mmCIF file of C-alpha atoms and ligand atoms in Angstrom:
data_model
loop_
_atom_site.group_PDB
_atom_site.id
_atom_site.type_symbol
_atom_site.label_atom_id
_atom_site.label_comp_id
_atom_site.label_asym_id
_atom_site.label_seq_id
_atom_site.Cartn_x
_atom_site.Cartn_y
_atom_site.Cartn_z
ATOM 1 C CA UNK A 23 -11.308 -213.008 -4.667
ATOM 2 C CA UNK A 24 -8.058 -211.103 -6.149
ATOM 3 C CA UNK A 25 -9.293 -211.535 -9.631
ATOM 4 C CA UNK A 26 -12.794 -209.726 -8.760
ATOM 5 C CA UNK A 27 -11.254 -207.172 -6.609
ATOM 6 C CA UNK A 28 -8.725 -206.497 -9.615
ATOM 7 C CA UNK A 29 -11.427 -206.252 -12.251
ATOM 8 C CA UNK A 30 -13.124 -203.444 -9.698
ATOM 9 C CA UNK A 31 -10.149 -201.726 -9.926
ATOM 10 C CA UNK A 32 -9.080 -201.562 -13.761
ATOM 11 C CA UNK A 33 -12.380 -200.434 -14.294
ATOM 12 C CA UNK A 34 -12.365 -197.632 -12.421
ATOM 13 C CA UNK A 35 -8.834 -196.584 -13.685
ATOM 14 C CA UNK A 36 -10.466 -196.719 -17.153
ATOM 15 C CA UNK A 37 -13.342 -194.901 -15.867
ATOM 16 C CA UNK A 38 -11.072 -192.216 -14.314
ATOM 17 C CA UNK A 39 -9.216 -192.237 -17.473
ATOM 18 C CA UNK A 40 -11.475 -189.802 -19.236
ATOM 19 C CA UNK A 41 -12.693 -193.483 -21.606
ATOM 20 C CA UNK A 42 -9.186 -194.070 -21.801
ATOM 21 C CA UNK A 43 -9.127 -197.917 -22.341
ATOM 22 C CA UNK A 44 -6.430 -197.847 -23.754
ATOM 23 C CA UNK A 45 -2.556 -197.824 -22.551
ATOM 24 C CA UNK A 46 -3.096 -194.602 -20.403
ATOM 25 C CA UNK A 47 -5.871 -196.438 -18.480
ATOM 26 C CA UNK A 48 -3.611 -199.215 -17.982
ATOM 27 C CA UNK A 49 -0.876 -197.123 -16.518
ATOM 28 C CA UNK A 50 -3.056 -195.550 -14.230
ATOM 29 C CA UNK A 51 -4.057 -198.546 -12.633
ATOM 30 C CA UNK A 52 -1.064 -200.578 -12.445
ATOM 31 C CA UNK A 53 0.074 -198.118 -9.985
ATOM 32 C CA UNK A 54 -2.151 -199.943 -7.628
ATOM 33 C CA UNK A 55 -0.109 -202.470 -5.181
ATOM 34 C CA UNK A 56 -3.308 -204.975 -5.788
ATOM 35 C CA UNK A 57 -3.082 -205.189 -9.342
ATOM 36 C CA UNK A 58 0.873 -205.692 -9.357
ATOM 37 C CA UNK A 59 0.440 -208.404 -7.222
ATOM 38 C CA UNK A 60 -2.130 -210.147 -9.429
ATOM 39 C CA UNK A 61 -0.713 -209.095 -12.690
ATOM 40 C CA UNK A 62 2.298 -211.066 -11.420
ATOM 41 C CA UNK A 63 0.053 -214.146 -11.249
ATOM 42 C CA UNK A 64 -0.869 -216.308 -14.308
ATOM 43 C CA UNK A 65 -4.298 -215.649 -13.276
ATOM 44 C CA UNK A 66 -3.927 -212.270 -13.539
ATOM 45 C CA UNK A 67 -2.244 -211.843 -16.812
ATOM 46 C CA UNK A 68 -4.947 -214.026 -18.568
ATOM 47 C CA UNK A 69 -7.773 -212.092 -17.124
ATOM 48 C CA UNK A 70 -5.659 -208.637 -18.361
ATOM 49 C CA UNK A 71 -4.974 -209.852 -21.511
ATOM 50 C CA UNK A 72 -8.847 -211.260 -22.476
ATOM 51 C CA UNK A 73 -10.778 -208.545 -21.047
ATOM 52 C CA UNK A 74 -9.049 -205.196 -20.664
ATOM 53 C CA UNK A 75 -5.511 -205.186 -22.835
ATOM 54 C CA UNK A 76 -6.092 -207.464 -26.193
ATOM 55 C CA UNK A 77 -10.363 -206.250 -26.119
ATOM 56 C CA UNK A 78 -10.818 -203.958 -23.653
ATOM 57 C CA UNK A 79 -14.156 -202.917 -24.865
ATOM 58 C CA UNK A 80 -14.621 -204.861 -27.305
ATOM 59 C CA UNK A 81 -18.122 -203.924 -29.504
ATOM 60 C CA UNK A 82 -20.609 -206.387 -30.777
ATOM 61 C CA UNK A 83 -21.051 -206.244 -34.587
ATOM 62 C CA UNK A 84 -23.673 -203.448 -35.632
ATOM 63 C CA UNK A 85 -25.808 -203.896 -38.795
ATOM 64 C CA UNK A 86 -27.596 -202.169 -41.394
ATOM 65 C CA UNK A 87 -31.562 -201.602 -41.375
ATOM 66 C CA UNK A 88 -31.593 -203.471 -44.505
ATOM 67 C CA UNK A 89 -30.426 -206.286 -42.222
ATOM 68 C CA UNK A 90 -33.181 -206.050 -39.490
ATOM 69 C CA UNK A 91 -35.151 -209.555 -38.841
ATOM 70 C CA UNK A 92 -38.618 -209.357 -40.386
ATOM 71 C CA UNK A 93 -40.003 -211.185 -37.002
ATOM 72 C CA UNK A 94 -37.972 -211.237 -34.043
ATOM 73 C CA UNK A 95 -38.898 -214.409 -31.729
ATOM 74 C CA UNK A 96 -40.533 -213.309 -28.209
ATOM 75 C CA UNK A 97 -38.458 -215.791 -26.101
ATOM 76 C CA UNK A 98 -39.737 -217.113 -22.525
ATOM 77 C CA UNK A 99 -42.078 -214.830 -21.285
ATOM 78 C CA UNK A 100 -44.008 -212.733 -23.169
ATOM 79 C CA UNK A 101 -46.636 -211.315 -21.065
ATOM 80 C CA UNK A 102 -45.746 -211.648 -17.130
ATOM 81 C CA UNK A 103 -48.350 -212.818 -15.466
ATOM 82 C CA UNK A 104 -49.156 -211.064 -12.014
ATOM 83 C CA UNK A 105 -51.724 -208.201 -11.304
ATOM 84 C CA UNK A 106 -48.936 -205.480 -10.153
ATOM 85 C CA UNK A 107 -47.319 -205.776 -13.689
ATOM 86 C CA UNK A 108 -50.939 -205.720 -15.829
ATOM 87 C CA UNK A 109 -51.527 -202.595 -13.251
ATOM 88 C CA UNK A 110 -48.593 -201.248 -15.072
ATOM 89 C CA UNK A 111 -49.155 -201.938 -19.003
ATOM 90 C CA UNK A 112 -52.860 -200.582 -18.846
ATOM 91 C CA UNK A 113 -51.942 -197.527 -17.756
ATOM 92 C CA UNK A 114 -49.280 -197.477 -20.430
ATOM 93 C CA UNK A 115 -46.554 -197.649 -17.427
ATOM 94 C CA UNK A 116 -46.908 -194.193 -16.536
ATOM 95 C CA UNK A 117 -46.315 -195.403 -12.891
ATOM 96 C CA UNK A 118 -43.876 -197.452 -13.137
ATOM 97 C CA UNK A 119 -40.280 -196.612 -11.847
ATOM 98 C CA UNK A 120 -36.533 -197.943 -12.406
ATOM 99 C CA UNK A 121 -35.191 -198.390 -8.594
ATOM 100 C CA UNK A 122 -31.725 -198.349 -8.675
ATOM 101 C CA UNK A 123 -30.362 -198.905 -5.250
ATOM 102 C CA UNK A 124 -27.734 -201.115 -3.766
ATOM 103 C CA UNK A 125 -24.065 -200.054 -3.104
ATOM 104 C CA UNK A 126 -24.420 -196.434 -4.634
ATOM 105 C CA UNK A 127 -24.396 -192.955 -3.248
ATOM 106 C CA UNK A 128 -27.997 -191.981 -4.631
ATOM 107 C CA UNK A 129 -30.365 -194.365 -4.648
ATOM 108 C CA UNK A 130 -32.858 -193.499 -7.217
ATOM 109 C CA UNK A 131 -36.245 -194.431 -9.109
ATOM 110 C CA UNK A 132 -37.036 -193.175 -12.821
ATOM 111 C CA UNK A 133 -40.067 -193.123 -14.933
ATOM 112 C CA UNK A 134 -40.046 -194.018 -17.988
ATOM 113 C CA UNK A 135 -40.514 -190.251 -18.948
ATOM 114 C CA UNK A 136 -36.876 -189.664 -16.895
ATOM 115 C CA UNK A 137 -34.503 -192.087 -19.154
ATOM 116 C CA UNK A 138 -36.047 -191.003 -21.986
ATOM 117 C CA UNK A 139 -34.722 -187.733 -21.146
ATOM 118 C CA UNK A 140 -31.173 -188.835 -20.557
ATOM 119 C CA UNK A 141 -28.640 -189.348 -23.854
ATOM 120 C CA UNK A 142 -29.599 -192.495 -26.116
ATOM 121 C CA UNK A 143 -27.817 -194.997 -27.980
ATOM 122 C CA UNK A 144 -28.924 -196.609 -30.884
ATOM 123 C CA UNK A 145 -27.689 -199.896 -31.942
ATOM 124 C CA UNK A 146 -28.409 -202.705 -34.305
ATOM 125 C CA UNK A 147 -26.921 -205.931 -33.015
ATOM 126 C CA UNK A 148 -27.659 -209.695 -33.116
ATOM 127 C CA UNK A 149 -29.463 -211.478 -30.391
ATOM 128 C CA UNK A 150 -28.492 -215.352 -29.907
ATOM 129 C CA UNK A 151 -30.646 -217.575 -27.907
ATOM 130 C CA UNK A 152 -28.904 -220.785 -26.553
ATOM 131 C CA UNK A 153 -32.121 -222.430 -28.289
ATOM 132 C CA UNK A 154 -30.466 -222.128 -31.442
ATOM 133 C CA UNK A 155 -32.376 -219.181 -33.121
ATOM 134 C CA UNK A 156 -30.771 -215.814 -33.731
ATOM 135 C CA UNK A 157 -32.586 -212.481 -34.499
ATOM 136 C CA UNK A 158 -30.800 -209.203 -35.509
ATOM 137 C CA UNK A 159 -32.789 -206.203 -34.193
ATOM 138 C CA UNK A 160 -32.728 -202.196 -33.579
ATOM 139 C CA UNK A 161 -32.330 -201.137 -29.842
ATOM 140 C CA UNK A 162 -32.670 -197.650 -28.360
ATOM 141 C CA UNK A 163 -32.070 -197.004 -24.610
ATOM 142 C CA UNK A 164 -30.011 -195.286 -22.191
ATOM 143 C CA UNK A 165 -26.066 -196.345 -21.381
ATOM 144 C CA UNK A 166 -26.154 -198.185 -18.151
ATOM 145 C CA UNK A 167 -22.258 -196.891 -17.195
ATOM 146 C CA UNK A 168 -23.700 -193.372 -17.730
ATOM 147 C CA UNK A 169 -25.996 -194.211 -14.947
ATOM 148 C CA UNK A 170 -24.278 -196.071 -12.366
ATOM 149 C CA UNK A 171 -21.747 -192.643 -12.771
ATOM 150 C CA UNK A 172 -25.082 -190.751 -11.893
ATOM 151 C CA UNK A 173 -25.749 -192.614 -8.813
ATOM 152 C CA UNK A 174 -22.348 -193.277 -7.941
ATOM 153 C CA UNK A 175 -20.856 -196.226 -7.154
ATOM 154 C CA UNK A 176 -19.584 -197.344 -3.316
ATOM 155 C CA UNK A 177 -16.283 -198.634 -3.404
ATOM 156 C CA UNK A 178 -17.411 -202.219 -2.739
ATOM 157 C CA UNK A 179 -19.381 -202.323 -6.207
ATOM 158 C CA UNK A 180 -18.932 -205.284 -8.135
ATOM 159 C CA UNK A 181 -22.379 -206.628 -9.964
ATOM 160 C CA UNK A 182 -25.398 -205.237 -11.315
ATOM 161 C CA UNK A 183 -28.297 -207.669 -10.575
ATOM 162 C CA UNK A 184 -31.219 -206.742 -12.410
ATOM 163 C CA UNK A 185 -34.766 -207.747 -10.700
ATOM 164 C CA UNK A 186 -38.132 -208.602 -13.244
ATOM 165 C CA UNK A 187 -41.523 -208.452 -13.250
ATOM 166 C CA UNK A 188 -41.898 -212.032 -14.224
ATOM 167 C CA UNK A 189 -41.734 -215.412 -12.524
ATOM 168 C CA UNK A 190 -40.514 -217.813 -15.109
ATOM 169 C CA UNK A 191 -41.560 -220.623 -13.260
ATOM 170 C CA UNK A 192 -44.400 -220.821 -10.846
ATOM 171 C CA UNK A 193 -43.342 -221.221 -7.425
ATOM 172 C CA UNK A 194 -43.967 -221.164 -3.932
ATOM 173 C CA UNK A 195 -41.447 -219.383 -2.514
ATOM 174 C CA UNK A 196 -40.767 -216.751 -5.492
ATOM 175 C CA UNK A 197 -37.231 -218.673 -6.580
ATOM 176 C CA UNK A 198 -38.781 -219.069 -10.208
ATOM 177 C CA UNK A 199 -38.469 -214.741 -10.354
ATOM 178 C CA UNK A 200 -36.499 -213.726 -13.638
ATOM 179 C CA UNK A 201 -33.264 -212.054 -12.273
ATOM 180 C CA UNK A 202 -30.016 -211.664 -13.992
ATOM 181 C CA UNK A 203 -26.635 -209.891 -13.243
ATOM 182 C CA UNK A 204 -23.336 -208.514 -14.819
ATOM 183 C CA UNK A 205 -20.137 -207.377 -13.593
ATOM 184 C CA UNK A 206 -18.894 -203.868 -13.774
ATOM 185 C CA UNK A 207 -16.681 -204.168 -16.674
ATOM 186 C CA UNK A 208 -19.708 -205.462 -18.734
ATOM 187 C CA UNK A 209 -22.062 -202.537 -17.032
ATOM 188 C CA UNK A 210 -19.640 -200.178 -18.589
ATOM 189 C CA UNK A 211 -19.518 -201.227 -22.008
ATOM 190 C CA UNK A 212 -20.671 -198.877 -24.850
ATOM 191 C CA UNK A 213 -23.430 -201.214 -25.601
ATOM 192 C CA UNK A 214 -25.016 -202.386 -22.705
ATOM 193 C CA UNK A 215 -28.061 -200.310 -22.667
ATOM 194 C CA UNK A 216 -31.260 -200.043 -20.867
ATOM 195 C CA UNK A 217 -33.506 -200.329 -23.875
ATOM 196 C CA UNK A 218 -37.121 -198.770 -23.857
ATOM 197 C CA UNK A 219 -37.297 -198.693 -27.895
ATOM 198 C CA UNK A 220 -37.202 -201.500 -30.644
ATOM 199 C CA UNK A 221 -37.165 -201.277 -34.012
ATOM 200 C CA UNK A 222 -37.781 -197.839 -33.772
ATOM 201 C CA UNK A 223 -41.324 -198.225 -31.644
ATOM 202 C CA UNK A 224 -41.715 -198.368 -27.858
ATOM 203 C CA UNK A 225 -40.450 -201.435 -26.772
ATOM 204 C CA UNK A 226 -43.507 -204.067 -27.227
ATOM 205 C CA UNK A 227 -44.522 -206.446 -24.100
ATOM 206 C CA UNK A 228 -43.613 -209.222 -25.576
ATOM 207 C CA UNK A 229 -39.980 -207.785 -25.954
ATOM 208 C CA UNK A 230 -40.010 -207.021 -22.400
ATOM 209 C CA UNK A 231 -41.952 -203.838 -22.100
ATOM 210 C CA UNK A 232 -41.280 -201.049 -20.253
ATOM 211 C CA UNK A 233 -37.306 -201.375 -20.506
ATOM 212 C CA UNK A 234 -34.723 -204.194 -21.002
ATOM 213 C CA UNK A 235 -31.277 -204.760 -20.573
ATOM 214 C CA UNK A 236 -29.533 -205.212 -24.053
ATOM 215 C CA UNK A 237 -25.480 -206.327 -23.028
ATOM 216 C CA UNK A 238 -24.538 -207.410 -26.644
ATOM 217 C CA UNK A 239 -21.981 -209.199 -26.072
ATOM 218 C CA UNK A 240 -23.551 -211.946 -23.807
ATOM 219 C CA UNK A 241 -26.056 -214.958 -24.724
ATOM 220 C CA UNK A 242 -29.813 -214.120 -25.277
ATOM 221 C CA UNK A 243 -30.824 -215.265 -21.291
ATOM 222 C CA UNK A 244 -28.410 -212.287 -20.257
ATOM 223 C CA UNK A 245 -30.822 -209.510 -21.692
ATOM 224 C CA UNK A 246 -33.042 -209.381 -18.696
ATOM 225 C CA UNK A 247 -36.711 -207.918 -19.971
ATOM 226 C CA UNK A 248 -39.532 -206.492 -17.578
ATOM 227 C CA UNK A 249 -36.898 -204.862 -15.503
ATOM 228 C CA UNK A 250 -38.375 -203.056 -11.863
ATOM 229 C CA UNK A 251 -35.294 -203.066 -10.172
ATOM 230 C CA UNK A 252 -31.130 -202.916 -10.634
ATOM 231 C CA UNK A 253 -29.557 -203.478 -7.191
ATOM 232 C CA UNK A 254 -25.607 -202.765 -7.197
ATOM 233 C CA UNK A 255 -24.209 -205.521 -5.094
ATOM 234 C CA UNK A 256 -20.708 -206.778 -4.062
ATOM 235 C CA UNK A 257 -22.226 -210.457 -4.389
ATOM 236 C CA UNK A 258 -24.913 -212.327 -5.763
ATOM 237 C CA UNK A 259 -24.552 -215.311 -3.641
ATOM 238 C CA UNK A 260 -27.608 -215.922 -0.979
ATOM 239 C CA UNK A 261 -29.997 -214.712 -4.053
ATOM 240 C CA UNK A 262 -32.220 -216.995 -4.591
ATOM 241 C CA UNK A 263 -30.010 -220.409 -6.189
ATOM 242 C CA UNK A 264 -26.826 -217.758 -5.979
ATOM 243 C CA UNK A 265 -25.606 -218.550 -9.212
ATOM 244 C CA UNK A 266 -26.605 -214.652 -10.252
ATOM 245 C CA UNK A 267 -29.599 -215.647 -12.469
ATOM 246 C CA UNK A 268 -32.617 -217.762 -13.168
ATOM 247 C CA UNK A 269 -31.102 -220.167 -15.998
ATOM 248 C CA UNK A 270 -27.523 -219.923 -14.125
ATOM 249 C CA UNK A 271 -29.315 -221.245 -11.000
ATOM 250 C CA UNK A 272 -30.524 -223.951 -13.497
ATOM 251 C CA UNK A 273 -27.156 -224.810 -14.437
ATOM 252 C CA UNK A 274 -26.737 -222.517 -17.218
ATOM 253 C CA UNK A 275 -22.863 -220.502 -17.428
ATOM 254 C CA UNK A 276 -22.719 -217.136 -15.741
ATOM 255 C CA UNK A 277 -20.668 -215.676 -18.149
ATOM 256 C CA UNK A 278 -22.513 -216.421 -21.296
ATOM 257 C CA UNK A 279 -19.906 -214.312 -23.579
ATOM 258 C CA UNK A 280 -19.764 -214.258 -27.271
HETATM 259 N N1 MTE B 13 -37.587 -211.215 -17.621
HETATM 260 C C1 MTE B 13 -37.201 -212.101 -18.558
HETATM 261 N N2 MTE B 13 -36.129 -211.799 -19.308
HETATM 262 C C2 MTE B 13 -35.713 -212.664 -20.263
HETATM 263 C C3 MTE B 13 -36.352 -213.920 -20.464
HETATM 264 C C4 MTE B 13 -37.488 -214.198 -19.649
HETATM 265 O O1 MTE B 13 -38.132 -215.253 -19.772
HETATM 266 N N3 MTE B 13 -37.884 -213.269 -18.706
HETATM 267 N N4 MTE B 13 -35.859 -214.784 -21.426
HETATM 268 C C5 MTE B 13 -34.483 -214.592 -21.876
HETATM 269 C C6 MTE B 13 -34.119 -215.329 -23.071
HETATM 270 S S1 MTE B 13 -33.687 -216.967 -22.905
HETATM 271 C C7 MTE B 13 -33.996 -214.722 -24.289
HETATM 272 S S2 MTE B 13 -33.428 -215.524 -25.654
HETATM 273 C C8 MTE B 13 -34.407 -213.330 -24.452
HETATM 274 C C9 MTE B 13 -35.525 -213.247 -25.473
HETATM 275 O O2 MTE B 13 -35.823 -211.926 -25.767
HETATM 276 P P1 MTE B 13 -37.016 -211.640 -26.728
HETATM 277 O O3 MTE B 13 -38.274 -212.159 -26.087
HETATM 278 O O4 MTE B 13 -37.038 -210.170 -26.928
HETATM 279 O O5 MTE B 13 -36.732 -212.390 -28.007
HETATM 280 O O6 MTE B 13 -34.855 -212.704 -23.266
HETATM 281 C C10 MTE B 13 -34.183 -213.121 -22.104
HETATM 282 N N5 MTE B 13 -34.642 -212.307 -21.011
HETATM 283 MO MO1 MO B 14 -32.601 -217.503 -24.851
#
């Protein structure tokens, strides 16, 4: 409970901090009576140390183009199959929308048009699939901490779950939905992007078409494709199997960091 409610609160000192992540950050946030408390657990002072002091932001490696995969796998689904999403694709997902809702101040829905409008990052980064196969490819979209500051973020903000088009699995009561989520201090880093291009094209369907979420330094099932909806959430137990995905409700690790 401490430990989430701490990580909550070093981000937003760093966030505060003008992208101080650095010492300043630090200081700001240590003020806080919470954090002392924790930081004077062992608990606390390994969770400081591995995610906010020793690599606070840590980046994934970037690559050349000459290093760009000739084929990069498609990987589970590669065409969702339900009307509403072919509805989408023919029409070249002019009318589709991001919904963003949740624990923020606006709640708000963007075409495809809209984040291609906002400031970009480019990255080329290596994907690893827990299948063994690895791919290195080009990914342009918009930085998701640049807009979760747009919408604002209540106080009680601690995951991003990020909703699909597809159902993985076929199922009666919709549990076999493609859903993923991330805490804030991973929503925040400098490379988790919303992605809408690939190797330098629109994003293709198989790639997970109209936008995807690339968080590079997390397994390949992390990267949530075919996304419709990010709800901000202080938990993500009562979704579906609760364990805050479809391959962690399978038994797969939450935090799939690398
Ligand atoms: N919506 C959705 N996202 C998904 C998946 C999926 O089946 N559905 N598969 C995941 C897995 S296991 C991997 S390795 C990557 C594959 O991405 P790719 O198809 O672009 O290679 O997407 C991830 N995101
Ligand atoms: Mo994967």
């Amino acid at each position: 409970m401490t430990g989430f409610l701490t990580r909550r609160r070093f981000l937003i000192g760093s966030a505060v901090g003008v992208g101080a992540v650095g010492l300043s950050g630090c200081d700001d946030v240590v003020q806080s009576e919470d954090v002392q408390k924790v930081l004077n657990a062992a608990e606390g002072l390994t969770m400081r140390a591995q995610r906010l002091i020793v690599s606070p932001q840590k980046l994934a490696r970037e690559f050349t183009e000459a290093d760009l995969s000739p084929v990069f796998r498609s990987n589970g689904t590669s065409n969702p199959d339900n009307e509403a999403y072919a509805r989408l694709s023919e029409d070249g997902f002019l009318n589709w929308r991001l919904k963003i809702d949740g624990l923020v101040d606006r709640p708000m829905e963007l075409s495809l048009a809209d984040l291609k409008k906002l400031p970009s990052r480019t990255q080329i980064t290596r994907h690893d699939c827990v299948e063994g196969w690895s791919a290195i490819g080009k990914w342009t979209g918009v930085p998701l901490g640049q807009l979760l500051q747009s919408v604002g973020l209540k106080p009680e903000a601690r995951y991003a779950v990020f909703y699909c088009a597809d159902e993985l699995e076929q199922t009666l009561d919709g549990s076999g939905r493609y859903y993923e989520s991330i805490d804030l201090i991973d929503a925040f880093h400098p490379q988790t992007i919303l992605a809408y291009g690939m190797n330098g094209k629109d994003l293709d369907i198989a790639h997970g078409a109209p936008l995807r979420l690339r968080v590079e330094r997390h397994l390949g099932y992390k990267h949530a494709k075919y996304l419709m909806r990010i709800e901000i959430k202080d938990t993500f137990a009562g979704l579906w199997g609760g364990k805050g995905g479809f391959w962690e409700d399978r038994g797969y690790e939450w935090y799939a960091g690398i």
